[in-house]
CSV table of C-alpha atoms in Angstrom, one decimal:
chain,number,residue,atom,x,y,z
A,1228,MET,CA,-36.6,112.4,38.1
A,1229,ALA,CA,-36.0,110.0,41.0
A,1230,GLN,CA,-35.2,106.4,39.9
A,1231,LYS,CA,-36.2,103.4,42.0
A,1232,LYS,CA,-33.9,100.4,42.0
A,1233,LYS,CA,-35.8,97.3,40.8
A,1234,PHE,CA,-33.3,94.5,41.1
A,1235,SER,CA,-29.7,93.5,40.6
A,1236,ILE,CA,-28.0,90.5,39.1
A,1237,GLN,CA,-24.6,89.7,40.5
A,1238,THR,CA,-22.0,87.6,38.7
A,1239,PRO,CA,-18.2,87.1,39.1
A,1240,ARG,CA,-17.7,89.3,36.0
A,1241,GLY,CA,-19.9,92.2,37.4
A,1242,CYS,CA,-23.5,93.1,38.0
A,1243,VAL,CA,-26.5,94.5,36.2
A,1244,HIS,CA,-28.7,96.9,38.1
A,1245,THR,CA,-32.2,97.9,36.8
A,1246,PHE,CA,-34.0,101.1,37.6
A,1247,SER,CA,-37.4,102.4,36.9
A,1248,ASP,CA,-38.7,106.0,36.9
A,1249,LYS,CA,-42.2,107.5,37.5
A,1250,ASN,CA,-43.2,106.9,33.9
A,1251,GLY,CA,-42.4,103.2,34.1
A,1252,THR,CA,-39.3,103.4,31.9
A,1253,VAL,CA,-36.8,100.7,32.9
A,1254,THR,CA,-33.0,101.4,32.6
A,1255,ALA,CA,-30.3,98.8,33.0
A,1256,LYS,CA,-26.8,99.6,34.1
A,1257,LEU,CA,-23.9,97.2,33.6
A,1258,GLN,CA,-21.0,97.5,36.1
A,1259,TRP,CA,-17.9,95.3,35.6
A,1260,ALA,CA,-16.2,93.7,38.6
A,1261,PRO,CA,-13.0,95.4,39.6
A,1262,GLY,CA,-10.1,93.8,37.8
A,1263,PHE,CA,-12.3,92.0,35.3
A,1264,ALA,CA,-11.1,94.0,32.2
A,1265,LYS,CA,-7.4,93.5,33.2
A,1266,ARG,CA,-7.9,89.7,33.6
A,1267,LYS,CA,-9.6,89.4,30.3
A,1268,GLU,CA,-7.0,91.5,28.5
A,1269,LEU,CA,-4.3,89.2,29.9
A,1270,ALA,CA,-6.2,86.2,28.8
A,1271,PHE,CA,-6.6,87.6,25.3
A,1272,MET,CA,-2.9,88.4,25.1
A,1273,ASN,CA,-2.0,84.9,26.2
A,1274,ALA,CA,-4.4,83.5,23.6
A,1275,GLN,CA,-2.7,85.6,20.8
A,1276,GLU,CA,0.7,84.3,21.8
A,1277,PHE,CA,-0.7,80.8,21.7
A,1278,VAL,CA,-2.1,81.3,18.2
A,1279,ASP,CA,1.1,82.8,16.8
A,1280,SER,CA,3.3,80.0,18.2
A,1281,GLU,CA,1.0,77.2,17.2
A,1282,CYS,CA,0.7,78.6,13.6
A,1283,LEU,CA,4.5,78.7,13.3
A,1284,ARG,CA,4.8,75.2,14.8
A,1285,TYR,CA,2.1,73.7,12.5
A,1286,MET,CA,3.3,75.5,9.4
A,1287,ASP,CA,6.8,74.1,9.8
A,1288,PRO,CA,6.2,70.8,8.0
A,1289,HIS,CA,4.3,72.6,5.2
A,1290,THR,CA,7.0,75.2,4.6
A,1291,PRO,CA,9.5,74.5,1.7
A,1292,ARG,CA,13.0,73.8,2.8
A,1293,ARG,CA,16.3,73.4,1.2
A,1294,THR,CA,18.6,74.6,4.1
A,1295,GLY,CA,15.9,75.3,6.7
A,1296,MET,CA,16.5,79.1,6.6
A,1297,LEU,CA,12.9,79.9,5.4
A,1298,VAL,CA,11.5,78.2,8.6
A,1299,LYS,CA,14.1,80.0,10.7
A,1300,SER,CA,13.3,83.3,9.1
A,1301,GLY,CA,9.6,82.8,10.2
A,1302,THR,CA,10.7,82.2,13.8
A,1303,LEU,CA,13.1,85.1,13.8
A,1304,GLY,CA,10.8,87.5,12.0
A,1305,THR,CA,7.7,86.9,14.1
A,1306,VAL,CA,7.1,88.7,17.4
A,1307,ILE,CA,5.0,86.2,19.3
A,1308,GLY,CA,1.8,87.8,20.5
A,1309,SER,CA,1.7,90.5,17.8
A,1310,GLY,CA,-0.7,88.7,15.6
A,1311,ASN,CA,1.6,89.0,12.6
A,1312,ILE,CA,3.6,86.1,11.3
A,1313,GLU,CA,6.4,87.3,9.1
A,1314,TYR,CA,9.0,85.5,7.0
A,1315,PRO,CA,11.7,88.2,6.2
A,1316,ALA,CA,13.7,85.9,3.9
A,1317,PRO,CA,14.0,87.7,0.6
A,1318,TYR,CA,12.6,84.7,-1.3
A,1319,ALA,CA,9.8,83.9,1.1
A,1320,ARG,CA,7.0,85.6,-0.8
A,1321,ARG,CA,7.9,83.9,-4.1
A,1322,GLN,CA,8.1,80.5,-2.3
A,1323,TYR,CA,4.7,81.1,-0.6
A,1324,TYR,CA,2.9,81.8,-3.9
A,1325,GLU,CA,4.9,79.9,-6.5
A,1326,HIS,CA,6.5,76.8,-4.9
A,1327,LYS,CA,5.4,73.7,-6.9
A,1328,LYS,CA,4.5,71.4,-4.0
A,1329,LYS,CA,4.5,73.5,-0.8
A,1330,ARG,CA,2.9,76.8,-1.7
A,1331,LEU,CA,0.4,78.6,0.5
A,1332,TRP,CA,1.6,76.8,3.6
A,1333,PHE,CA,-0.4,79.0,6.0
A,1334,GLU,CA,-3.6,78.1,4.2
A,1335,THR,CA,-2.7,74.4,4.1
A,1336,MET,CA,-2.0,74.5,7.8
A,1337,LYS,CA,-5.2,76.4,8.6
A,1338,ALA,CA,-7.3,73.9,6.7
A,1339,SER,CA,-6.0,71.0,8.9
A,1340,LYS,CA,-5.3,72.6,12.3
A,1341,LYS,CA,-7.8,75.5,12.6
A,1342,ASP,CA,-10.1,73.5,15.0
A,1343,VAL,CA,-7.2,72.4,17.2
A,1344,ILE,CA,-5.9,76.0,17.5
A,1345,LEU,CA,-9.4,77.4,18.2
A,1346,LYS,CA,-10.0,74.8,20.9
A,1347,GLY,CA,-6.8,75.9,22.7
A,1348,VAL,CA,-7.7,79.6,22.3
A,1349,ASN,CA,-11.1,79.0,23.9
A,1350,ILE,CA,-9.5,77.3,26.8
A,1351,ILE,CA,-6.9,80.0,27.3
A,1352,ALA,CA,-9.4,82.9,26.8
A,1353,GLY,CA,-11.8,81.3,29.2
A,1354,LYS,CA,-14.7,80.8,26.9
């Protein structure tokens, strides 16, 4: 069946073309602009790096410390941009769940800084 092009919508991210056939069925086709996916992927990678580094930074005051090695283990154990924050110190897990005053430091940080981090991510990711 031959399809007749009805109209197109052009945007910087790509375009949408609509077609209709003899029976009146309308089909839409989305075509991304060249390079759009690569730009978005880079923006998302930068946003993940931002989230990881900001979480570490904002968790610092909530993390228990005697010598500061627990905080340093988080910095050394985390690959910025991976989406995983790791504290490889052997006592980190116990401190996270059982410390009398500063336990669950990620949850504590998230409760107070979630909106600030999300605002930064939206700016970086281009939302």
